[in-house]
XYZ file of C-alpha atoms in Angstrom:
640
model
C -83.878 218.917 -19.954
C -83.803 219.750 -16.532
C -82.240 222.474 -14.450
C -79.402 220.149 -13.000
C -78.631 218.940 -16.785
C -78.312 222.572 -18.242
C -75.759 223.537 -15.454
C -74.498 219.911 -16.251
C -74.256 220.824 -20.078
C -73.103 224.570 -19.190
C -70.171 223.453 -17.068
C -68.835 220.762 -19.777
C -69.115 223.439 -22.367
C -66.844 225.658 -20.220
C -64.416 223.246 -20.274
C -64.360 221.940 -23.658
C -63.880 225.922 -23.924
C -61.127 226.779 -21.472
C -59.465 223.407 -22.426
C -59.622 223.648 -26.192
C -57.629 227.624 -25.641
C -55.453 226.242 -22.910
C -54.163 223.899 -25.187
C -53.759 226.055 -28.358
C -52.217 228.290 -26.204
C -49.324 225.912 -24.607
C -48.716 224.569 -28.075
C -47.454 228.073 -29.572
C -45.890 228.593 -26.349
C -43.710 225.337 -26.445
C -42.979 225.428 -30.087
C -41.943 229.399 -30.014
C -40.108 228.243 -26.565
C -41.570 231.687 -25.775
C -39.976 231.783 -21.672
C -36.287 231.491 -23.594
C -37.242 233.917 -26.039
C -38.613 236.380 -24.149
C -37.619 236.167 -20.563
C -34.409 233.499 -20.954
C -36.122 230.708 -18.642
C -35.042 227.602 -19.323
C -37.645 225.187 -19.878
C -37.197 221.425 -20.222
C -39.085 219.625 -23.099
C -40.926 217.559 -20.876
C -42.157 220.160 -18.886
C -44.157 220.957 -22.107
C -45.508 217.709 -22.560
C -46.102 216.788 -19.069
C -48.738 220.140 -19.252
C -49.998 219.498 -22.572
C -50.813 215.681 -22.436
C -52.645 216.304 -19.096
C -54.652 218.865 -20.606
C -55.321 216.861 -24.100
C -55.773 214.000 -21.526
C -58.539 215.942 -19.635
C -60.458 216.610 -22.391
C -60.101 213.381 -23.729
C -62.147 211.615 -20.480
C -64.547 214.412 -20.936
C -65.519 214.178 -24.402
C -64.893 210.169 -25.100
C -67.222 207.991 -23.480
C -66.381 204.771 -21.668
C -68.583 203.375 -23.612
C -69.902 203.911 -27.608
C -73.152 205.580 -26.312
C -75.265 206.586 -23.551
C -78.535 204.911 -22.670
C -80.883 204.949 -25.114
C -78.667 204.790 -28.357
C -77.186 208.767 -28.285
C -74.233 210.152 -26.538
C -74.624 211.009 -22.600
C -73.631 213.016 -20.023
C -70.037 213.028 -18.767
C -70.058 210.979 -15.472
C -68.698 211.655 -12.360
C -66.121 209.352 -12.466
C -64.816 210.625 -16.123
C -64.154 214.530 -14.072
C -62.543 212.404 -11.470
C -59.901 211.115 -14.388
C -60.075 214.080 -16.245
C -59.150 215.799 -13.075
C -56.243 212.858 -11.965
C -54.946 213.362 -15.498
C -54.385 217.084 -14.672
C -52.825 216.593 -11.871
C -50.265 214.542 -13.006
C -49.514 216.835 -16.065
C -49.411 219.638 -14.030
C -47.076 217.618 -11.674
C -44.565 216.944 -14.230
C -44.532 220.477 -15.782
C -44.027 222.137 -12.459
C -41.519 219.571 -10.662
C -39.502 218.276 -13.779
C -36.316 219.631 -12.897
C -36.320 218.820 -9.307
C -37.330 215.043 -10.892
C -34.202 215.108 -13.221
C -31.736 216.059 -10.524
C -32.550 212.650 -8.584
C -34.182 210.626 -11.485
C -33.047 207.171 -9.962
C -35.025 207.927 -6.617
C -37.619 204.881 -6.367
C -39.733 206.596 -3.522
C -43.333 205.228 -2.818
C -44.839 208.804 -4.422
C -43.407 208.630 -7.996
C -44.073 204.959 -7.926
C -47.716 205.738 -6.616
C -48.447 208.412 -9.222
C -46.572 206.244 -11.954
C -49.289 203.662 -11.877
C -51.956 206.110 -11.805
C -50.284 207.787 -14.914
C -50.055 204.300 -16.602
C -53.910 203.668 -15.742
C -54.640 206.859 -17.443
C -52.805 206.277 -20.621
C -53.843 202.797 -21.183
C -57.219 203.917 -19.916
C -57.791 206.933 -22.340
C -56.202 204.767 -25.183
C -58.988 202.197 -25.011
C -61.634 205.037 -25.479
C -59.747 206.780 -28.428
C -57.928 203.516 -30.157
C -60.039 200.714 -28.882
C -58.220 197.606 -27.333
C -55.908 196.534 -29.921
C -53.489 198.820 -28.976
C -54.178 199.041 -25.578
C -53.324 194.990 -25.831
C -49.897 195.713 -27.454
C -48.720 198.036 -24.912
C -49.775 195.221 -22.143
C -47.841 192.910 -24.026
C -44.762 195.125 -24.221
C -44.905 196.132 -20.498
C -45.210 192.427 -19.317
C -42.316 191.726 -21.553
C -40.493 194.700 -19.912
C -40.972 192.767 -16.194
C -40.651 189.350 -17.032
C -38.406 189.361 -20.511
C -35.482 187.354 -18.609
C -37.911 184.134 -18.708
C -38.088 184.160 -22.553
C -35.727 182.021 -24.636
C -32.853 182.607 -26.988
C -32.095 186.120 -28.333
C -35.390 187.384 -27.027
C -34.330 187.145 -23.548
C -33.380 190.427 -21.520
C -33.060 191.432 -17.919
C -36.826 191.780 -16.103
C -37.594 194.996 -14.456
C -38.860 195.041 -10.879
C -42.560 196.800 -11.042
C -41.034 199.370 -9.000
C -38.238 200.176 -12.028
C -40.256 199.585 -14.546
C -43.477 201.896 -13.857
C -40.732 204.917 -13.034
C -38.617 204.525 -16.102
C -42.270 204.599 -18.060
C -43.383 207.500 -16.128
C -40.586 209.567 -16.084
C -38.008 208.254 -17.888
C -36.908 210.187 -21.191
C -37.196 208.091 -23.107
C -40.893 206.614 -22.673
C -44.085 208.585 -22.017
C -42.694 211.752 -22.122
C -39.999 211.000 -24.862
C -39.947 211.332 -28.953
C -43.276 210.228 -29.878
C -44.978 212.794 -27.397
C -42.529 215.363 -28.610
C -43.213 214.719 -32.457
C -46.882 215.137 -31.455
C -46.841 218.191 -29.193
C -43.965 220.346 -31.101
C -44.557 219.357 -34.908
C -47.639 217.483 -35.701
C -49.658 220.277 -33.786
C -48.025 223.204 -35.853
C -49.189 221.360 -38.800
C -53.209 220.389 -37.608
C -53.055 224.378 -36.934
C -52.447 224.717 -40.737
C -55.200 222.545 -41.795
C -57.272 223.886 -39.140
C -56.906 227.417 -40.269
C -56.606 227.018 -43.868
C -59.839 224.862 -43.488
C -61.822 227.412 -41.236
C -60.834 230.265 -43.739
C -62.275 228.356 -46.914
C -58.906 226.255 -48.059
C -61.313 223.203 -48.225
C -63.901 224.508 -50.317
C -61.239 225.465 -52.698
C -59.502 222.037 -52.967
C -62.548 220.763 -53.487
C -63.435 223.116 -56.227
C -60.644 223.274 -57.606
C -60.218 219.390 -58.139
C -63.938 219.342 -59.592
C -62.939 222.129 -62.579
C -59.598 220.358 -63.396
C -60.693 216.735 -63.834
C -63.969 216.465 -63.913
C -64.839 217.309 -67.083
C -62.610 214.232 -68.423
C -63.534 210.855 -69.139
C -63.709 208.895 -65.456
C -64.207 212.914 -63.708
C -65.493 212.111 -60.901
C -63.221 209.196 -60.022
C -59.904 211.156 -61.238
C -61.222 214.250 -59.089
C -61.797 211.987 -55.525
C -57.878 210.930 -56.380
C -56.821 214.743 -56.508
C -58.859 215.532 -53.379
C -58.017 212.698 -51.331
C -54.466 213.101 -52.524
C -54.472 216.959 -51.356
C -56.473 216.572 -48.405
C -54.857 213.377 -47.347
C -51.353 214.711 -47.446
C -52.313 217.659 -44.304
C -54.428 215.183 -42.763
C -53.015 212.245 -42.787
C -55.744 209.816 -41.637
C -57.242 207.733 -44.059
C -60.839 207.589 -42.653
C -61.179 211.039 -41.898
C -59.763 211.465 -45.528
C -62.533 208.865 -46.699
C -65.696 210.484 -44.485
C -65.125 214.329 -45.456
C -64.229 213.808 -49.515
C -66.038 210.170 -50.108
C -69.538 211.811 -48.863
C -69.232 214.028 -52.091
C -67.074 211.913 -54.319
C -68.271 208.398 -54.177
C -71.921 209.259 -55.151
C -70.661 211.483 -57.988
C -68.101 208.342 -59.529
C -71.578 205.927 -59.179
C -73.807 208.771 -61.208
C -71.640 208.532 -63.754
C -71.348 204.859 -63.964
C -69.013 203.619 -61.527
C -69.948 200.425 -59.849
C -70.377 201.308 -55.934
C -67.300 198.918 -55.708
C -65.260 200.594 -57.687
C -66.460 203.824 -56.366
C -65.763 202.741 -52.952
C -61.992 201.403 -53.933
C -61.285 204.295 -55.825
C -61.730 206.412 -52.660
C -60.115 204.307 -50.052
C -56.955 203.807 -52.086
C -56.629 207.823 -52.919
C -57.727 208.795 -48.839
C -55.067 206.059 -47.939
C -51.803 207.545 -50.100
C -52.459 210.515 -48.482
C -50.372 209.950 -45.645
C -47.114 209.170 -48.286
C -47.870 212.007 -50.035
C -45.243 214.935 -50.019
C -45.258 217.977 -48.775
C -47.275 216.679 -45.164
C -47.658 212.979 -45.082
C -49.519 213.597 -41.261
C -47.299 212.606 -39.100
C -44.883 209.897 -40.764
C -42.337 212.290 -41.920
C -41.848 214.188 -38.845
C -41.452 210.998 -36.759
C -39.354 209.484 -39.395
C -36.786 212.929 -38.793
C -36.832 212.477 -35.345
C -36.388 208.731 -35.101
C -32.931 209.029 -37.925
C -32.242 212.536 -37.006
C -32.479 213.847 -40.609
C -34.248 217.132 -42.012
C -37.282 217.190 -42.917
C -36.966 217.713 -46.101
C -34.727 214.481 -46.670
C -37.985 212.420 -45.888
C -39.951 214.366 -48.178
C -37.663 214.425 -51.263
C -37.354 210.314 -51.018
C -40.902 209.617 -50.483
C -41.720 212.258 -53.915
C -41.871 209.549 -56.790
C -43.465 206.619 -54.999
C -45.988 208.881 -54.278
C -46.361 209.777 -57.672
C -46.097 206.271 -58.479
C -48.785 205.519 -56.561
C -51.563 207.858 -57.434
C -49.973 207.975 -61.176
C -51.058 203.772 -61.439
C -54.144 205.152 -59.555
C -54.896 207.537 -62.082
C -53.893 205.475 -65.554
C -56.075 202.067 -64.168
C -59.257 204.213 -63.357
C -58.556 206.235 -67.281
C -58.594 202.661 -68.564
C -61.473 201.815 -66.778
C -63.582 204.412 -67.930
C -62.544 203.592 -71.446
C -63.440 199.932 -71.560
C -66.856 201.434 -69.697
C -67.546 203.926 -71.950
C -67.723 206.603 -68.936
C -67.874 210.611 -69.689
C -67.047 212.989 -67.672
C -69.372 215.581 -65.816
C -71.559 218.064 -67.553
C -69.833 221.272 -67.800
C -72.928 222.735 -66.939
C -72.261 220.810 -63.316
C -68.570 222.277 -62.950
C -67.477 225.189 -61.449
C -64.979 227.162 -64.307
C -61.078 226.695 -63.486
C -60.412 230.634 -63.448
C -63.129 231.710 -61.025
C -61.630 229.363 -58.621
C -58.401 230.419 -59.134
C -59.222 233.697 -59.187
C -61.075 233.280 -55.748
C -58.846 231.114 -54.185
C -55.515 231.645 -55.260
C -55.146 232.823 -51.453
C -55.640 229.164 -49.800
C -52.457 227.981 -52.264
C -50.017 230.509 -51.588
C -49.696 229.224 -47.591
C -48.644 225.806 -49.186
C -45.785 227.693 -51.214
C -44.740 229.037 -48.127
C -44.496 226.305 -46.108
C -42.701 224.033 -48.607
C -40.723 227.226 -49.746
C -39.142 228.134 -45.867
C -38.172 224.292 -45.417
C -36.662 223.591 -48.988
C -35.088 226.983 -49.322
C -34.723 228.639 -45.819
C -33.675 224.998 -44.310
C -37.019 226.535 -41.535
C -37.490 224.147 -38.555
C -40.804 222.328 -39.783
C -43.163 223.362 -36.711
C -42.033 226.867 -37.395
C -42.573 226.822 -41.425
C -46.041 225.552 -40.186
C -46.697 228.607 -38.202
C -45.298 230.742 -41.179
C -47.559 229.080 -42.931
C -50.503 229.640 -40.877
C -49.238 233.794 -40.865
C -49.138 233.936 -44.435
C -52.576 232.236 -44.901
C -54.490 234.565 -42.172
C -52.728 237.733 -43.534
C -53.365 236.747 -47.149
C -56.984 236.416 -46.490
C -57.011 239.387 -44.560
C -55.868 241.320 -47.497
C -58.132 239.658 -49.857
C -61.411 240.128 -48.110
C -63.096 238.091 -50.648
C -63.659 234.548 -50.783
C -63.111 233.535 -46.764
C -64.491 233.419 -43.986
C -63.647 235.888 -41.324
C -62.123 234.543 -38.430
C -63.765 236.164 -36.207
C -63.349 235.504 -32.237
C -66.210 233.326 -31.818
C -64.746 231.515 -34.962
C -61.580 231.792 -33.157
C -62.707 229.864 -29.830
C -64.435 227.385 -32.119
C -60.855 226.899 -33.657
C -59.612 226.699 -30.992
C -61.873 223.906 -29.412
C -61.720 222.065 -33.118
C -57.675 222.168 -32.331
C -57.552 220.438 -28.885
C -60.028 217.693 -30.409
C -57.953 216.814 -33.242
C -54.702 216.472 -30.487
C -56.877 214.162 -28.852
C -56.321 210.974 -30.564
C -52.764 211.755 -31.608
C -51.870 213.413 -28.270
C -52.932 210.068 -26.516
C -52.063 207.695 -29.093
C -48.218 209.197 -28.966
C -48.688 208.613 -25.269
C -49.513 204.990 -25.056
C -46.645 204.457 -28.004
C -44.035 206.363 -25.830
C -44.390 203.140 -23.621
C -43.154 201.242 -26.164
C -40.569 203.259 -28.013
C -39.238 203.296 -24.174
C -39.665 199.306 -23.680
C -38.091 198.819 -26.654
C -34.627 201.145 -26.073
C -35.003 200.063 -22.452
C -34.772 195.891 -23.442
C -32.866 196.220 -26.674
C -35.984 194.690 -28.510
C -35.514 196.127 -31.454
C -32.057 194.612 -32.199
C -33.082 191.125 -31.380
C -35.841 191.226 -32.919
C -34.068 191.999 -36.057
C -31.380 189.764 -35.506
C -34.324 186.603 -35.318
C -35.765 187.843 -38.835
C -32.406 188.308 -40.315
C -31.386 184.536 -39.296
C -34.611 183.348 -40.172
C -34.550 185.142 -43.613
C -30.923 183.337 -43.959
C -29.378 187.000 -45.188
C -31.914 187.175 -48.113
C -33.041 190.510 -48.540
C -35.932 189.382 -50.732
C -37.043 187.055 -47.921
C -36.033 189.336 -45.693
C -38.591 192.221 -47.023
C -41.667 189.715 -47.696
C -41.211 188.650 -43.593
C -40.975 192.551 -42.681
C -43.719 193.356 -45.019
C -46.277 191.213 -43.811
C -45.212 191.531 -40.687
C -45.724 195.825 -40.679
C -49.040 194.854 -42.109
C -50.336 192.766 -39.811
C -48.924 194.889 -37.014
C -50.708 197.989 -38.586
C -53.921 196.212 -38.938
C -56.588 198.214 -37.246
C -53.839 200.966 -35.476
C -53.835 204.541 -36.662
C -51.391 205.562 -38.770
C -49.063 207.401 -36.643
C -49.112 204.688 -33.704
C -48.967 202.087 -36.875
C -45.793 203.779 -37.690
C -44.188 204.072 -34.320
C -44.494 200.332 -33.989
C -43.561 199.161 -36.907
C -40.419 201.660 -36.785
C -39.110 200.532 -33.558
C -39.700 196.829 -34.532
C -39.612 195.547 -38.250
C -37.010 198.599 -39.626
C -33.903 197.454 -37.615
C -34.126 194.208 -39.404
C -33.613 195.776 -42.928
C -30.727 198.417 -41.132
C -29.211 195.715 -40.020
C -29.075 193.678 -43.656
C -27.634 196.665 -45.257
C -30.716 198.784 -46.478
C -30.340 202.585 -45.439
C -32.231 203.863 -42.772
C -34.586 206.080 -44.827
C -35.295 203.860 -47.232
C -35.917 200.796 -44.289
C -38.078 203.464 -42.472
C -40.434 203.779 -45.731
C -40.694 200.626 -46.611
C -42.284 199.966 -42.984
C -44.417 202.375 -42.760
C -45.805 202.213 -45.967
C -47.067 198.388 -45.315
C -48.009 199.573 -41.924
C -50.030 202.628 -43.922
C -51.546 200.014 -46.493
C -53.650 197.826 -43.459
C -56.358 200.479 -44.285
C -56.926 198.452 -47.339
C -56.139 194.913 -46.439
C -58.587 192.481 -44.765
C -60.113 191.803 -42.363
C -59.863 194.763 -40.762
C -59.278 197.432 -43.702
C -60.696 200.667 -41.763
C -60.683 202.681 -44.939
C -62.877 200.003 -47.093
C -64.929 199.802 -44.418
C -65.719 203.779 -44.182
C -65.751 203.697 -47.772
C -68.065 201.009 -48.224
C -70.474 202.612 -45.843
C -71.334 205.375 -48.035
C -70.849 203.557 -51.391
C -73.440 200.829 -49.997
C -70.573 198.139 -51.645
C -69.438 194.595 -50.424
C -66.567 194.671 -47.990
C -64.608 191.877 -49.097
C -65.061 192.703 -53.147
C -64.189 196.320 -52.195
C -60.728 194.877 -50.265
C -59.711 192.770 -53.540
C -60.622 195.996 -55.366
C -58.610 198.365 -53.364
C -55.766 196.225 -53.774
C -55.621 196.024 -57.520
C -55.584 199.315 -57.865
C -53.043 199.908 -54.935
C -50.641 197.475 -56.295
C -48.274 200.042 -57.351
C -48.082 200.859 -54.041
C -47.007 197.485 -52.495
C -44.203 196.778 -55.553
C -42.817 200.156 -55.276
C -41.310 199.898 -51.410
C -39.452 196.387 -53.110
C -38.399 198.434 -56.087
C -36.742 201.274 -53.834
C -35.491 198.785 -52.006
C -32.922 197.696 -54.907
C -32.985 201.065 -56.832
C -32.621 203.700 -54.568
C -32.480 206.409 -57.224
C -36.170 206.542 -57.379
C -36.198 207.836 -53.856
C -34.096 210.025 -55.067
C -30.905 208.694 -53.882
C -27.425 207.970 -56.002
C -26.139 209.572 -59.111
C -28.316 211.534 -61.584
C -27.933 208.809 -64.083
C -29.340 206.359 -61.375
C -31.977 208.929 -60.431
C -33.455 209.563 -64.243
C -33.231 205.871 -65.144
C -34.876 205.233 -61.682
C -37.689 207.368 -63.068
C -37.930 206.295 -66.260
C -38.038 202.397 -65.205
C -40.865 203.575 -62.792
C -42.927 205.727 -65.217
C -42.901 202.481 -67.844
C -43.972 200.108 -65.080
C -46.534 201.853 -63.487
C -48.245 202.027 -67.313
C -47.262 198.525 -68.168
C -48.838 197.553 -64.254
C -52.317 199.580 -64.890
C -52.523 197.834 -68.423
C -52.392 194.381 -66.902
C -54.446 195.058 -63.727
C -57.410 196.319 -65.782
C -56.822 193.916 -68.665
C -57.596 196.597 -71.136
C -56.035 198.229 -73.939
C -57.715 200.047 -76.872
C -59.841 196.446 -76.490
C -60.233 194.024 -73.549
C -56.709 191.640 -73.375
C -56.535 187.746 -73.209
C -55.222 186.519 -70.413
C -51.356 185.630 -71.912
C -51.520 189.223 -73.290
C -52.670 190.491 -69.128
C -49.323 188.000 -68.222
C -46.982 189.203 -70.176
C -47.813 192.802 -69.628
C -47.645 192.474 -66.247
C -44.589 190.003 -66.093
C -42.556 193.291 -68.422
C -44.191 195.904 -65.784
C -42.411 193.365 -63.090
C -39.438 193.147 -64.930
C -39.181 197.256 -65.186
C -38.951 197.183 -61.163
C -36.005 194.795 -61.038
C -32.586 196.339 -61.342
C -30.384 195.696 -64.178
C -29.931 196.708 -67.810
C -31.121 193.080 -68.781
C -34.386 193.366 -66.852
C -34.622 197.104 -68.369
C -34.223 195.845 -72.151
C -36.533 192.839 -71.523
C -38.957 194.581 -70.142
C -39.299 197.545 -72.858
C -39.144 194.767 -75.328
C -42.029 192.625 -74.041
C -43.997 194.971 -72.727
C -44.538 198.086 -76.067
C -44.589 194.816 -78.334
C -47.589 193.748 -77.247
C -49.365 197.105 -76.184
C -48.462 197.846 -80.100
C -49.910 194.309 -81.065
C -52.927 194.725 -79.237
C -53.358 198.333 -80.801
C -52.950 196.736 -84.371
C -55.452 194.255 -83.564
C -58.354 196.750 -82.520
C -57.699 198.361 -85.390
C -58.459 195.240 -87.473
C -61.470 194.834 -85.559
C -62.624 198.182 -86.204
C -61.627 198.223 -89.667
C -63.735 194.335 -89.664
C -66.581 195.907 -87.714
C -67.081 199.318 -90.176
C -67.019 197.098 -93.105
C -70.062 194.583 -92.332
């Protein structure tokens, strides 16, 4: 390397530096609003996201290349032009934190300057999206901002008033409601609060522990390895709440320990995907769904987290029973003990790492805590704990602390940016009125059948999702396909859910399928088998937003009587479902025997003391028949 390249290297690694504490910095500031608390200043929100995107922004163009890679297959220098955006995208962060409230107090002014610096700020975003979400999303927002200038020439319901350019790129610039609006905010004053946690409980040894810990509790049992990736992914998922990072950091360990047992790499690689993937609706995080999803209906937190508890458990419960049943009609053991570490040294050395957990979830459920500020509790707790301990972590110590700090501002990155370019169309939607029409086409089309109504809005969320991260995935689906079940009657909550979790489940439907894909990778399996696979044993997971759709007790919502019957119904099913997806009970099932099973699972989900009856007729009949039978067999086989 030459001379020029080392100061070259040396003055991108300053950055990274003074960018990744910047950044941590600003986001305790804004959270603690630290100028009210300690000096009274009144600070508008967007003056804290105006300085934080331009900073995320900045580091974004200098650490994401226009390209994949440099010449000669690895990653190259930063490029003079990449400063030059870096350095535009400061400028107009910097602009909107300093002049905000000088902005607000003439906010209709259309003067050559704001539109100049508007277009500029719109050739950033989309810019800076394309290098952390490729173009699919970068297309969307195109789509939505054309639709924004010329919606009057579209027919019927879909027709609104066109914005000049002029209008349009201020009210997306600095409008409240678009790049500097909700999505931003969710990003900047909650999702960061909670990426601290993970960062922190990871850099202190929290993963480690997980990981341990899910290795001594299951996998000693029959299917080990596979049941341990599903309490991993499940626990790691939850605070991450991307499916392929979920799927890269457990699957590497995981997937090759499910196929040395006896796993096909298919399986192997479905097992994984489907567990990384629930992550994000699994309670207490869920990444960044849940705190959208109180932001969007302007409920607590804790409202989102109580109805999306037994799907969850749904979810990963079907998860769990098809891969038991699997490794029964396989004949798979468990791990060696010998190959396990024991449950109480774990416990015993990392009883630390799960105590943060009780306190977040503790200050929100019982101290009604703003969520960003549980999260900081959180981190507290988890640093002090440790601190205490002096075993078992690793000491943060502060060149571990500027590496933290620099691992922080890299995971805002994609969020940060994402949230940016979805802002545009959270704004284009409320700006147009979208959202309404939109739902008022699929509720005509559906002819005010909710059935039809949710099979449109499902596949729609899932195509829509396809190849979008989850939290941009969400956003769009939220602000498109939820009004239309609102509007027929469903609550909000429940209509927000059911969205996002199709939106959530692209990860595992073709062709795009990003967690298959990154699980398939490691497990060396076909794509396509590994899609079909991932499905059956996700299926709980695409019934269950139908089922809470007509029985709201299982998200928790009614009467206790409609709650516990809600849970019963679901507990039943999601047996009755892993029975007939595997086709295996105490011996392998015919196919009527598969059908029926899975027509009384079905039957569990509808609503209705009929349906009930039916279903725990049909379905324990022949489960019991098909135990009698092996039993014969047995008896038949001991005998000759």
């Amino acid at each position: 390397m030459s001379e020029g390249q080392r100061r070259y290297s040396a003055f991108r690694r300053f950055a990274e530096n003074a960018l990744g504490v910047l950044i941590t910095g600003l986001g305790l500031v804004a959270i603690l609003d630290l100028p009210m608390q300690v000096a009274g200043i009144s600070v508008f929100p967007q003056q804290y996201l105006g300085a934080f995107w331009g900073l995320v922004t900045c580091l974004a163009f200098i650490t994401c290349r226009a390209s994949a890679q440099g010449e000669g297959g690895t990653p190259g220098p930063t490029p003079w032009y990449d400063y030059v955006l870096a350095a535009v995208s400061l400028v107009l962060g910097l602009y909107v934190a300093f002049w905000y409230p000088s902005i607000m107090d003439t906010i209709g002014l259309l003067s050559p300057d704001r539109t100049l610096l508007g277009v500029l700020a719109i050739a950033v975003v989309l810019e800076s999206t394309r290098r952390v979400a490729g173009w699919p999303l970068v297309a969307i927002v195109v789509v939505f901002v054309l639709y924004g200038r010329f919606g009057d020439m579209f027919p019927g319901p879909l027709a609104t008033t066109g914005l000049s350019w002029e209008r349009l790129v201020n009210l997306l610039f600095l409008g409240t409601d678009a790049l500097f609006g909700s999505a931003l905010r969710i990003a900047v004053l909650l999702v960061f609060a909670f990426i601290l946690f993970g960062q922190v409980l990871f850099a202190t040894g929290g993963g480690d522990i997980f990981l341990k810990l899910a290795q001594a509790t299951m996998g000693r049992y029959r299917g080990g390895p596979a049941k341990m990736a599903v309490v991993a992914s499940g626990m790691f998922g939850s605070i991450s709440g991307s499916a392929v990072a979920n799927v890269a950091s457990t699957g590497v360990i995981t997937i090759p320990l499910m196929k040395r047992t006896g796993y096909s790499p298919t399986f192997a690689g479905a097992v994984e995907a489907v567990a990384s993937t629930g992550g994000a609706i699994m309670p207490p995080v869920m990444g960044a769904a849940a705190f959208l999803m109180t932001e969007f209906l302007g409920i607590p937190y804790s409202a989102v987290v109580l109805a999306a508890f037994v799907p969850a458990l749904i979810y990963y419960g079907t998860l769990l029973v098809q891969i038991d049943l699997r490794a029964i009609r396989e004949r798979l053991r468990g791990l060696p003990r010998d190959d396990l570490p024991p449950v109480r040294p774990v416990l015993r050395e990392g009883w630390v790492f799960l105590l943060p957990l009780v306190v977040l979830v503790g200050t929100i459920f019982f101290l009604n805590t703003e969520a960003a500020e549980a999260a900081l509790y959180a981190v507290a707790s988890n640093i002090v704990l440790v601190l205490l301990r002096r075993r078992g972590w690793r000491a943060l110590t502060p060149r571990r602390l500027l590496a933290l700090s620099v691992e922080l501002a890299h995971s805002m990155v994609q969020i940060t940016v994402i949230c940016a370019a979805a802002g545009f169309i959270v704004g284009l939607v409320a700006y147009t009125g979208l959202g309404v029409s939109l739902a008022d086409v699929l509720v005509q089309f559906a002819g005010h059948n909710l059935l039809l109504l949710a099979l449109c809005t499902a596949l729609a969320s899932t195509v829509l999702g396809m190849g979008m991260p989850a939290t941009a995935c969400y956003i769009l689906v939220a602000v498109l396909m939820a009004p239309a079940l609102v509007s027929a009657g469903v609550q909000p909550l429940l209509a927000h859910l059911f969205v996002f979790y199709f939106g959530n489940f692209s990860f595992l439907t073709p062709p795009v399928a990003l967690a298959v894909t990154a699980a398939c990778s490691i497990a060396s399996a076909p794509f396509l088998a590994t899609c079909w696979q991932s499905i059956r044993l996700a299926l709980a997971g695409f019934i269950a937003p139908f089922m809470f759709l007509y029985k709201p007790g299982m998200a928790l919502m009614g009467s206790p009587g409609d709650v516990a019957w809600a849970i019963f119904d679901s507990a039943v099913a999601v047996v009755l479902l892993a029975v007939a997806v595997e086709g295996y009970w105490y011996r392998r099932l015919a196919w009527w025997a598969r059908c029926l099973v899975g027509a009384a699972a079905l039957l569990m989900f509808v609503p209705g003391w009929e349906t009930r009856i039916a279903g725990l007729v049909l379905g324990p009949s022949i489960l019991y028949l098909e135990y009698r039978r092996s039993l014969s067999s047995a008896r038949y086989q001991t005998a000759q």
